[in-house]
Amino acid sequence: MPKMKTNSGAKKRFALTGTGKIKRKHAFKSHILTKKTKKQKRNLTHVAVVEGVDVKNVKQLLCLK
C-alpha cells in the first residue's frame, strides 16, 4: 500500500501545539486592511485553536491519527 501524503495546503496553514491541539491563523488579515480598525487587525493577529468539530478533518489532511 502506498504512503499517505500530507495535504500541501494544510501543512502550510496548521501547526500542532505541545499538548496536541491544532493552531491556525485568522482569516481577513491579508489585504483590504485600510477599512479595518486597529482593534480588529490586532485581534486577527493572534493565533487561534481549531474548533472541535473541525479537528478530525484537519488531522486527516495532516495524516495524523
mmCIF file of N, CA and C in Angstrom:
data_model
loop_
_atom_site.group_PDB
_atom_site.id
_atom_site.type_symbol
_atom_site.label_atom_id
_atom_site.label_comp_id
_atom_site.label_asym_id
_atom_site.label_seq_id
_atom_site.Cartn_x
_atom_site.Cartn_y
_atom_site.Cartn_z
ATOM 1 N N MET A 1 0.847 -1.186 0.000
ATOM 2 C CA MET A 1 0.000 0.000 0.000
ATOM 3 C C MET A 1 0.894 1.252 0.000
ATOM 4 N N PRO A 2 0.559 2.256 -0.830
ATOM 5 C CA PRO A 2 1.406 3.457 -0.895
ATOM 6 C C PRO A 2 1.309 4.292 0.383
ATOM 7 N N LYS A 3 2.321 5.132 0.576
ATOM 8 C CA LYS A 3 2.331 6.012 1.741
ATOM 9 C C LYS A 3 1.240 7.071 1.604
ATOM 10 N N MET A 4 0.712 7.517 2.748
ATOM 11 C CA MET A 4 -0.260 8.604 2.767
ATOM 12 C C MET A 4 0.485 9.917 2.563
ATOM 13 N N LYS A 5 -0.056 10.798 1.733
ATOM 14 C CA LYS A 5 0.575 12.092 1.511
ATOM 15 C C LYS A 5 -0.153 13.176 2.310
ATOM 16 N N THR A 6 0.625 14.017 2.951
ATOM 17 C CA THR A 6 0.070 15.159 3.664
ATOM 18 C C THR A 6 -0.419 16.186 2.653
ATOM 19 N N ASN A 7 -1.556 16.809 2.937
ATOM 20 C CA ASN A 7 -2.081 17.860 2.071
ATOM 21 C C ASN A 7 -1.172 19.088 2.158
ATOM 22 N N SER A 8 -0.653 19.527 1.025
ATOM 23 C CA SER A 8 0.334 20.612 0.990
ATOM 24 C C SER A 8 -0.223 21.922 1.540
ATOM 25 N N GLY A 9 -1.477 22.221 1.238
ATOM 26 C CA GLY A 9 -2.081 23.450 1.741
ATOM 27 C C GLY A 9 -2.268 23.408 3.245
ATOM 28 N N ALA A 10 -2.631 22.247 3.766
ATOM 29 C CA ALA A 10 -2.876 22.109 5.201
ATOM 30 C C ALA A 10 -1.590 22.218 6.005
ATOM 31 N N LYS A 11 -0.499 21.676 5.495
ATOM 32 C CA LYS A 11 0.746 21.727 6.271
ATOM 33 C C LYS A 11 1.300 23.141 6.365
ATOM 34 N N LYS A 12 0.903 24.021 5.425
ATOM 35 C CA LYS A 12 1.312 25.425 5.486
ATOM 36 C C LYS A 12 0.432 26.229 6.438
ATOM 37 N N ARG A 13 -0.796 25.791 6.643
ATOM 38 C CA ARG A 13 -1.766 26.576 7.407
ATOM 39 C C ARG A 13 -1.923 26.175 8.861
ATOM 40 N N PHE A 14 -1.604 24.936 9.198
ATOM 41 C CA PHE A 14 -1.849 24.434 10.548
ATOM 42 C C PHE A 14 -0.561 23.956 11.193
ATOM 43 N N ALA A 15 -0.534 24.013 12.537
ATOM 44 C CA ALA A 15 0.615 23.513 13.298
ATOM 45 C C ALA A 15 0.113 22.905 14.597
ATOM 46 N N LEU A 16 0.832 21.940 15.107
ATOM 47 C CA LEU A 16 0.463 21.297 16.363
ATOM 48 C C LEU A 16 1.087 22.032 17.542
ATOM 49 N N THR A 17 0.340 22.103 18.638
ATOM 50 C CA THR A 17 0.892 22.636 19.880
ATOM 51 C C THR A 17 1.532 21.488 20.645
ATOM 52 N N GLY A 18 2.161 21.799 21.740
ATOM 53 C CA GLY A 18 2.793 20.766 22.567
ATOM 54 C C GLY A 18 1.796 19.801 23.169
ATOM 55 N N THR A 19 0.574 20.270 23.398
ATOM 56 C CA THR A 19 -0.454 19.416 24.003
ATOM 57 C C THR A 19 -1.275 18.659 22.970
ATOM 58 N N GLY A 20 -0.970 18.857 21.676
ATOM 59 C CA GLY A 20 -1.664 18.118 20.628
ATOM 60 C C GLY A 20 -2.827 18.849 19.983
ATOM 61 N N LYS A 21 -3.077 20.099 20.400
ATOM 62 C CA LYS A 21 -4.122 20.888 19.755
ATOM 63 C C LYS A 21 -3.582 21.417 18.430
ATOM 64 N N ILE A 22 -4.469 21.877 17.568
ATOM 65 C CA ILE A 22 -4.058 22.362 16.257
ATOM 66 C C ILE A 22 -4.233 23.876 16.205
ATOM 67 N N LYS A 23 -3.134 24.581 15.909
ATOM 68 C CA LYS A 23 -3.162 26.039 15.810
ATOM 69 C C LYS A 23 -3.500 26.449 14.387
ATOM 70 N N ARG A 24 -4.106 27.628 14.259
ATOM 71 C CA ARG A 24 -4.432 28.193 12.952
ATOM 72 C C ARG A 24 -4.334 29.705 13.042
ATOM 73 N N LYS A 25 -4.246 30.349 11.877
ATOM 74 C CA LYS A 25 -4.271 31.807 11.829
ATOM 75 C C LYS A 25 -5.687 32.262 11.507
ATOM 76 N N HIS A 26 -5.957 33.531 11.813
ATOM 77 C CA HIS A 26 -7.257 34.110 11.491
ATOM 78 C C HIS A 26 -7.306 34.514 10.020
ATOM 79 N N ALA A 27 -8.496 34.473 9.459
ATOM 80 C CA ALA A 27 -8.713 34.955 8.098
ATOM 81 C C ALA A 27 -8.887 36.478 8.119
ATOM 82 N N PHE A 28 -8.950 37.080 6.940
ATOM 83 C CA PHE A 28 -9.221 38.510 6.756
ATOM 84 C C PHE A 28 -8.086 39.410 7.239
ATOM 85 N N LYS A 29 -6.836 38.931 7.218
ATOM 86 C CA LYS A 29 -5.708 39.740 7.672
ATOM 87 C C LYS A 29 -4.703 39.983 6.549
ATOM 88 N N SER A 30 -5.033 39.630 5.310
ATOM 89 C CA SER A 30 -4.041 39.701 4.249
ATOM 90 C C SER A 30 -4.127 40.959 3.386
ATOM 91 N N HIS A 31 -5.320 41.470 3.100
ATOM 92 C CA HIS A 31 -5.440 42.665 2.261
ATOM 93 C C HIS A 31 -6.729 43.405 2.596
ATOM 94 N N ILE A 32 -6.900 44.571 1.987
ATOM 95 C CA ILE A 32 -8.006 45.497 2.289
ATOM 96 C C ILE A 32 -8.012 45.810 3.791
ATOM 97 N N LEU A 33 -6.851 46.213 4.286
ATOM 98 C CA LEU A 33 -6.716 46.475 5.721
ATOM 99 C C LEU A 33 -7.031 47.920 6.094
ATOM 100 N N THR A 34 -7.150 48.804 5.096
ATOM 101 C CA THR A 34 -7.372 50.214 5.399
ATOM 102 C C THR A 34 -8.743 50.471 6.012
ATOM 103 N N LYS A 35 -9.723 49.684 5.642
ATOM 104 C CA LYS A 35 -11.066 49.911 6.186
ATOM 105 C C LYS A 35 -11.317 49.147 7.495
ATOM 106 N N LYS A 36 -10.333 48.385 7.964
ATOM 107 C CA LYS A 36 -10.475 47.672 9.233
ATOM 108 C C LYS A 36 -9.851 48.509 10.357
ATOM 109 N N THR A 37 -10.461 48.452 11.525
ATOM 110 C CA THR A 37 -9.965 49.233 12.656
ATOM 111 C C THR A 37 -8.687 48.611 13.211
ATOM 112 N N LYS A 38 -7.952 49.410 13.990
ATOM 113 C CA LYS A 38 -6.721 48.906 14.621
ATOM 114 C C LYS A 38 -7.028 47.720 15.527
ATOM 115 N N LYS A 39 -8.119 47.843 16.267
ATOM 116 C CA LYS A 39 -8.510 46.775 17.191
ATOM 117 C C LYS A 39 -8.812 45.477 16.438
ATOM 118 N N GLN A 40 -9.512 45.616 15.314
ATOM 119 C CA GLN A 40 -9.863 44.445 14.508
ATOM 120 C C GLN A 40 -8.610 43.751 13.988
ATOM 121 N N LYS A 41 -7.677 44.543 13.442
ATOM 122 C CA LYS A 41 -6.438 43.979 12.891
ATOM 123 C C LYS A 41 -5.581 43.361 13.987
ATOM 124 N N ARG A 42 -5.542 44.009 15.142
ATOM 125 C CA ARG A 42 -4.761 43.488 16.272
ATOM 126 C C ARG A 42 -5.317 42.143 16.741
ATOM 127 N N ASN A 43 -6.634 42.042 16.831
ATOM 128 C CA ASN A 43 -7.252 40.791 17.288
ATOM 129 C C ASN A 43 -7.107 39.667 16.268
ATOM 130 N N LEU A 44 -6.990 40.001 14.993
ATOM 131 C CA LEU A 44 -6.788 38.977 13.965
ATOM 132 C C LEU A 44 -5.350 38.452 13.956
ATOM 133 N N THR A 45 -4.438 39.169 14.604
ATOM 134 C CA THR A 45 -3.026 38.765 14.634
ATOM 135 C C THR A 45 -2.818 37.522 15.489
ATOM 136 N N HIS A 46 -3.594 37.380 16.545
ATOM 137 C CA HIS A 46 -3.394 36.289 17.497
ATOM 138 C C HIS A 46 -3.712 34.924 16.867
ATOM 139 N N VAL A 47 -3.010 33.920 17.350
ATOM 140 C CA VAL A 47 -3.220 32.551 16.870
ATOM 141 C C VAL A 47 -4.449 31.972 17.544
ATOM 142 N N ALA A 48 -5.228 31.206 16.799
ATOM 143 C CA ALA A 48 -6.427 30.560 17.329
ATOM 144 C C ALA A 48 -6.235 29.047 17.315
ATOM 145 N N VAL A 49 -7.118 28.349 18.003
ATOM 146 C CA VAL A 49 -7.100 26.889 18.038
ATOM 147 C C VAL A 49 -8.272 26.383 17.215
ATOM 148 N N VAL A 50 -8.050 25.340 16.437
ATOM 149 C CA VAL A 50 -9.106 24.756 15.606
ATOM 150 C C VAL A 50 -10.203 24.195 16.513
ATOM 151 N N GLU A 51 -11.438 24.483 16.187
ATOM 152 C CA GLU A 51 -12.573 24.024 16.984
ATOM 153 C C GLU A 51 -12.759 22.507 16.867
ATOM 154 N N GLY A 52 -13.419 21.945 17.846
ATOM 155 C CA GLY A 52 -13.576 20.507 17.955
ATOM 156 C C GLY A 52 -14.198 19.814 16.762
ATOM 157 N N VAL A 53 -15.187 20.458 16.138
ATOM 158 C CA VAL A 53 -15.875 19.823 15.011
ATOM 159 C C VAL A 53 -14.977 19.691 13.787
ATOM 160 N N ASP A 54 -13.951 20.542 13.675
ATOM 161 C CA ASP A 54 -13.076 20.527 12.516
ATOM 162 C C ASP A 54 -11.782 19.748 12.730
ATOM 163 N N VAL A 55 -11.505 19.354 13.959
ATOM 164 C CA VAL A 55 -10.228 18.703 14.282
ATOM 165 C C VAL A 55 -10.044 17.413 13.483
ATOM 166 N N LYS A 56 -11.089 16.619 13.367
ATOM 167 C CA LYS A 56 -10.994 15.343 12.668
ATOM 168 C C LYS A 56 -10.589 15.546 11.203
ATOM 169 N N ASN A 57 -11.203 16.524 10.529
ATOM 170 C CA ASN A 57 -10.892 16.791 9.126
ATOM 171 C C ASN A 57 -9.469 17.307 8.947
ATOM 172 N N VAL A 58 -9.045 18.196 9.839
ATOM 173 C CA VAL A 58 -7.684 18.754 9.719
ATOM 174 C C VAL A 58 -6.642 17.671 9.979
ATOM 175 N N LYS A 59 -6.876 16.831 10.977
ATOM 176 C CA LYS A 59 -5.930 15.750 11.265
ATOM 177 C C LYS A 59 -5.822 14.787 10.105
ATOM 178 N N GLN A 60 -6.921 14.569 9.402
ATOM 179 C CA GLN A 60 -6.912 13.696 8.237
ATOM 180 C C GLN A 60 -6.062 14.315 7.116
ATOM 181 N N LEU A 61 -6.164 15.630 6.934
ATOM 182 C CA LEU A 61 -5.358 16.311 5.927
ATOM 183 C C LEU A 61 -3.872 16.275 6.265
ATOM 184 N N LEU A 62 -3.584 16.324 7.575
ATOM 185 C CA LEU A 62 -2.179 16.321 8.026
ATOM 186 C C LEU A 62 -1.640 14.915 8.234
ATOM 187 N N CYS A 63 -2.452 13.911 7.962
ATOM 188 C CA CYS A 63 -2.080 12.495 8.141
ATOM 189 C C CYS A 63 -1.683 12.201 9.582
ATOM 190 N N LEU A 64 -2.463 12.707 10.528
ATOM 191 C CA LEU A 64 -2.295 12.402 11.944
ATOM 192 C C LEU A 64 -3.362 11.402 12.355
ATOM 193 N N LYS A 65 -3.221 10.837 13.524
ATOM 194 C CA LYS A 65 -4.227 9.863 13.988
ATOM 195 C C LYS A 65 -5.585 10.477 14.082
#
